[in-house]
């Protein structure tokens, strides 16, 4: 079955710096890759997603890149702000089926 | 609120008791998913439904767990003979379909279970 590895497990940056989180997946049939942000005690919230027919997608300060050959995808957050502090999860699936999540990255943005 | 809702939000029970959780998906979403999340981990898939049909169950889902979606709308997850290891956050999610943007899963607030 699918396995998703996520790195790093913790990431500390200064406000205004960029943050990059990387994930690898094992199932070459996976075609949908969302990223969720989860604040303490809250539900996971989708922040961006990418499908296998696209190599890159951007939404304001957030971007995701996908390399299907290497089976890895990355989240890039630019101009980080304290409110970006949270746990970020990557996931992979064959669209519409079970999401397989990474173990999460705790991002801390200090002002 | 038109998002995914879950009840109860918190449940404390004694080992060996049965518990049942309910999930109401976003209206018109035909896919409904259950996940379990323990502290410091990502959500782990348990099972999902297309309308009333249960399409996939994880190996994590022991025979003490059963899920239903009888009319293709709300779903229930029952845990029989609870064990301390069942303590976790149980998350429900729903999606509109399988592709073209419809596969986005929206999560509910979860039910936090504590087994004493």
Coordinates of C-alpha atoms in Angstrom, one line a residue:
Chain A
X1 CA 0.0 0.0 0.0
X2 CA 0.9 3.7 -0.1
X3 CA 3.4 5.1 2.3
X4 CA 4.1 8.8 2.7
X5 CA 7.3 10.1 4.3
X6 CA 7.5 13.7 5.5
X7 CA 10.5 15.9 6.5
X8 CA 11.4 17.7 8.6
X9 CA 9.3 16.8 11.7
X10 CA 10.0 20.3 13.1
X11 CA 10.9 23.5 11.5
X12 CA 11.7 26.9 13.1
X13 CA 12.0 30.0 11.0
X14 CA 12.1 33.8 11.6
X15 CA 9.1 35.9 10.4
X16 CA 9.6 36.8 6.8
X17 CA 11.7 33.7 6.0
X18 CA 10.6 30.9 3.7
X19 CA 9.7 27.4 4.8
X20 CA 9.9 24.2 2.8
X21 CA 8.4 20.9 3.7
X22 CA 9.1 17.8 1.7
X23 CA 7.2 14.5 1.2
X24 CA 7.8 11.3 -0.7
X25 CA 5.3 8.7 -1.7
X26 CA 5.6 5.1 -2.8
X27 CA 2.5 4.3 -4.9
X28 CA 3.0 5.4 -8.5
X29 CA -0.8 5.3 -9.0
X30 CA -1.4 8.1 -6.6
X31 CA -2.6 11.2 -8.4
X32 CA -3.8 13.6 -5.8
X33 CA -1.6 15.4 -3.2
X34 CA -3.2 17.7 -0.7
X35 CA -1.6 19.7 2.1
X36 CA -3.5 20.3 5.3
X37 CA -2.8 22.8 8.1
X38 CA -3.9 21.8 11.6
X39 CA -3.8 24.1 14.6
X40 CA -3.9 22.8 18.1
X41 CA -7.3 21.2 18.9
X42 CA -8.7 22.1 15.5
X43 CA -9.7 20.1 12.4
X44 CA -7.2 19.7 9.5
X45 CA -7.8 22.5 6.9
X46 CA -6.9 22.1 3.3
X47 CA -4.4 24.9 2.2
X48 CA -3.5 23.7 -1.2
X49 CA -3.5 20.6 -3.4
X50 CA -2.0 19.4 -6.6
X51 CA -2.9 16.7 -9.1
X52 CA -0.5 14.5 -11.1
X53 CA -1.1 16.3 -14.4
X54 CA 0.4 19.5 -12.9
X55 CA 4.0 20.2 -11.9
X56 CA 3.5 23.3 -9.8
X57 CA 0.6 25.3 -8.2
X58 CA 0.7 28.6 -6.4
X59 CA -1.7 30.4 -4.2
X60 CA -0.4 33.7 -2.8
X61 CA 2.4 32.9 -0.4
X62 CA 1.9 29.1 -0.7
X63 CA 3.2 26.9 -3.5
X64 CA 3.4 23.2 -4.1
X65 CA 5.6 21.3 -6.5
X66 CA 5.3 17.7 -7.7
X67 CA 8.0 15.5 -9.3
X68 CA 6.2 12.3 -10.4
X69 CA 9.4 10.6 -11.6
X70 CA 11.0 11.0 -8.2
X71 CA 7.7 10.6 -6.4
X72 CA 8.1 13.6 -4.2
X73 CA 6.2 16.8 -3.6
X74 CA 7.0 19.9 -1.6
X75 CA 5.2 22.8 0.1
X76 CA 6.8 26.2 0.0
X77 CA 5.6 29.0 2.2
X78 CA 7.2 32.4 1.5
X79 CA 7.2 35.5 3.8
X80 CA 6.2 33.5 6.8
X81 CA 4.0 35.1 9.5
X82 CA 3.4 34.0 13.1
X83 CA -0.1 32.8 12.2
X84 CA 1.5 30.3 9.9
X85 CA 2.7 28.4 13.0
X86 CA 0.8 25.0 13.0
X87 CA 1.3 21.4 12.1
X88 CA 1.3 20.7 8.4
X89 CA 0.5 17.4 6.8
X90 CA 1.0 16.1 3.3
X91 CA -1.1 13.3 1.9
X92 CA -1.4 11.2 -1.2
X93 CA -4.2 9.3 -2.7
X94 CA -5.7 7.8 -5.8
X95 CA -8.3 10.5 -6.3
X96 CA -11.4 10.0 -4.2
X97 CA -10.0 7.2 -2.1
X98 CA -8.3 7.1 1.2
X99 CA -5.8 9.8 2.0
X100 CA -2.5 8.5 3.3
X101 CA -0.9 11.1 5.5
X102 CA 2.7 11.9 6.4
X103 CA 3.6 12.2 10.1
X104 CA 3.4 16.0 10.0
X105 CA 5.7 19.0 10.4
X106 CA 5.5 21.4 13.3
X107 CA 6.2 24.8 11.9
X108 CA 7.1 27.6 14.4
X109 CA 7.4 31.2 13.1
X110 CA 9.0 33.6 15.5
X111 CA 8.6 37.3 15.3
Chain B
X1 CA -22.9 25.9 9.4
X2 CA -22.8 23.9 6.2
X3 CA -19.5 22.1 7.0
X4 CA -19.0 18.5 8.3
X5 CA -20.3 18.1 11.8
X6 CA -19.6 15.3 14.3
X7 CA -21.2 14.3 17.6
X8 CA -20.4 14.0 20.3
X9 CA -17.3 16.2 20.4
X10 CA -15.9 14.4 23.5
X11 CA -16.5 11.0 24.9
X12 CA -15.1 9.4 28.1
X13 CA -15.9 5.8 28.6
X14 CA -14.7 2.9 30.6
X15 CA -12.8 0.0 29.1
X16 CA -15.2 -2.7 27.8
X17 CA -18.0 -0.3 27.0
X18 CA -19.4 0.3 23.5
X19 CA -19.4 3.8 22.0
X20 CA -21.0 5.3 18.9
X21 CA -20.1 8.4 17.0
X22 CA -22.0 10.3 14.4
X23 CA -20.9 12.2 11.3
X24 CA -23.0 14.5 9.1
X25 CA -21.2 15.3 5.9
X26 CA -21.6 18.3 3.7
X27 CA -24.9 18.2 1.9
X28 CA -24.6 16.5 -1.5
X29 CA -21.2 15.0 -0.8
X30 CA -21.5 11.3 -1.7
X31 CA -18.2 10.2 -0.3
X32 CA -17.6 9.9 3.5
X33 CA -14.4 8.9 5.2
X34 CA -13.4 8.0 8.8
X35 CA -9.9 8.6 10.1
X36 CA -8.2 8.2 13.5
X37 CA -5.6 10.6 14.8
X38 CA -3.4 10.1 17.9
X39 CA -1.3 12.8 19.4
X40 CA 1.6 13.8 17.3
X41 CA 0.6 11.7 14.3
X42 CA -1.1 12.3 11.0
X43 CA -4.7 11.0 10.5
X44 CA -4.9 7.3 9.7
X45 CA -7.5 6.0 7.3
X46 CA -10.2 3.7 8.7
X47 CA -12.9 3.3 6.1
X48 CA -14.9 5.2 3.5
X49 CA -18.3 5.1 1.8
X50 CA -19.7 6.0 -1.6
X51 CA -23.3 6.8 -0.8
X52 CA -24.4 3.9 1.4
X53 CA -21.8 1.4 0.1
X54 CA -18.7 0.8 2.2
X55 CA -16.0 0.7 -0.4
X56 CA -12.8 0.1 1.6
X57 CA -11.7 -0.8 5.1
X58 CA -8.2 -0.4 6.5
X59 CA -6.5 -3.3 8.2
X60 CA -6.5 -1.0 11.2
X61 CA -10.2 -1.5 11.5
X62 CA -10.5 -4.5 13.8
X63 CA -13.7 -6.5 14.1
X64 CA -14.6 -4.4 17.1
X65 CA -15.2 -1.4 14.8
X66 CA -18.2 -1.1 12.5
X67 CA -19.3 1.8 10.4
X68 CA -22.6 2.4 8.6
X69 CA -24.1 4.9 6.3
X70 CA -27.6 3.5 5.9
X71 CA -29.2 6.2 3.8
X72 CA -26.2 7.6 2.1
X73 CA -26.3 10.7 4.3
X74 CA -25.0 10.6 7.9
X75 CA -22.7 7.9 9.1
X76 CA -22.0 6.2 12.4
X77 CA -18.9 4.6 13.7
X78 CA -19.3 2.1 16.6
X79 CA -16.5 0.7 18.7
X80 CA -17.4 -2.4 20.8
X81 CA -15.6 -3.5 23.9
X82 CA -13.4 -0.4 23.9
X83 CA -9.7 -0.7 24.9
X84 CA -7.4 2.0 26.2
X85 CA -5.6 1.9 22.8
X86 CA -8.7 3.1 21.2
X87 CA -8.2 6.5 22.8
X88 CA -7.8 9.0 19.9
X89 CA -9.4 11.7 17.9
X90 CA -11.9 10.2 15.4
X91 CA -12.2 12.4 12.3
X92 CA -14.8 12.3 9.6
X93 CA -14.4 13.9 6.2
X94 CA -16.5 14.2 3.1
X95 CA -16.0 14.8 -0.6
X96 CA -18.1 15.5 -3.6
X97 CA -16.6 12.9 -5.9
X98 CA -13.4 11.4 -7.3
X99 CA -11.7 13.8 -9.7
X100 CA -11.7 17.3 -11.2
X101 CA -11.6 19.1 -7.9
X102 CA -14.4 17.0 -6.4
X103 CA -12.0 14.7 -4.5
X104 CA -11.1 17.4 -2.0
X105 CA -11.8 16.1 1.5
X106 CA -13.3 18.4 4.1
X107 CA -12.8 17.4 7.7
X108 CA -15.2 17.7 10.6
X109 CA -14.0 18.8 14.1
X110 CA -13.6 15.3 15.3
X111 CA -14.8 13.3 18.3
X112 CA -12.1 12.9 21.0
X113 CA -12.4 9.5 22.8
X114 CA -10.8 8.7 26.1
X115 CA -11.0 5.2 27.3
X116 CA -10.3 4.8 31.1

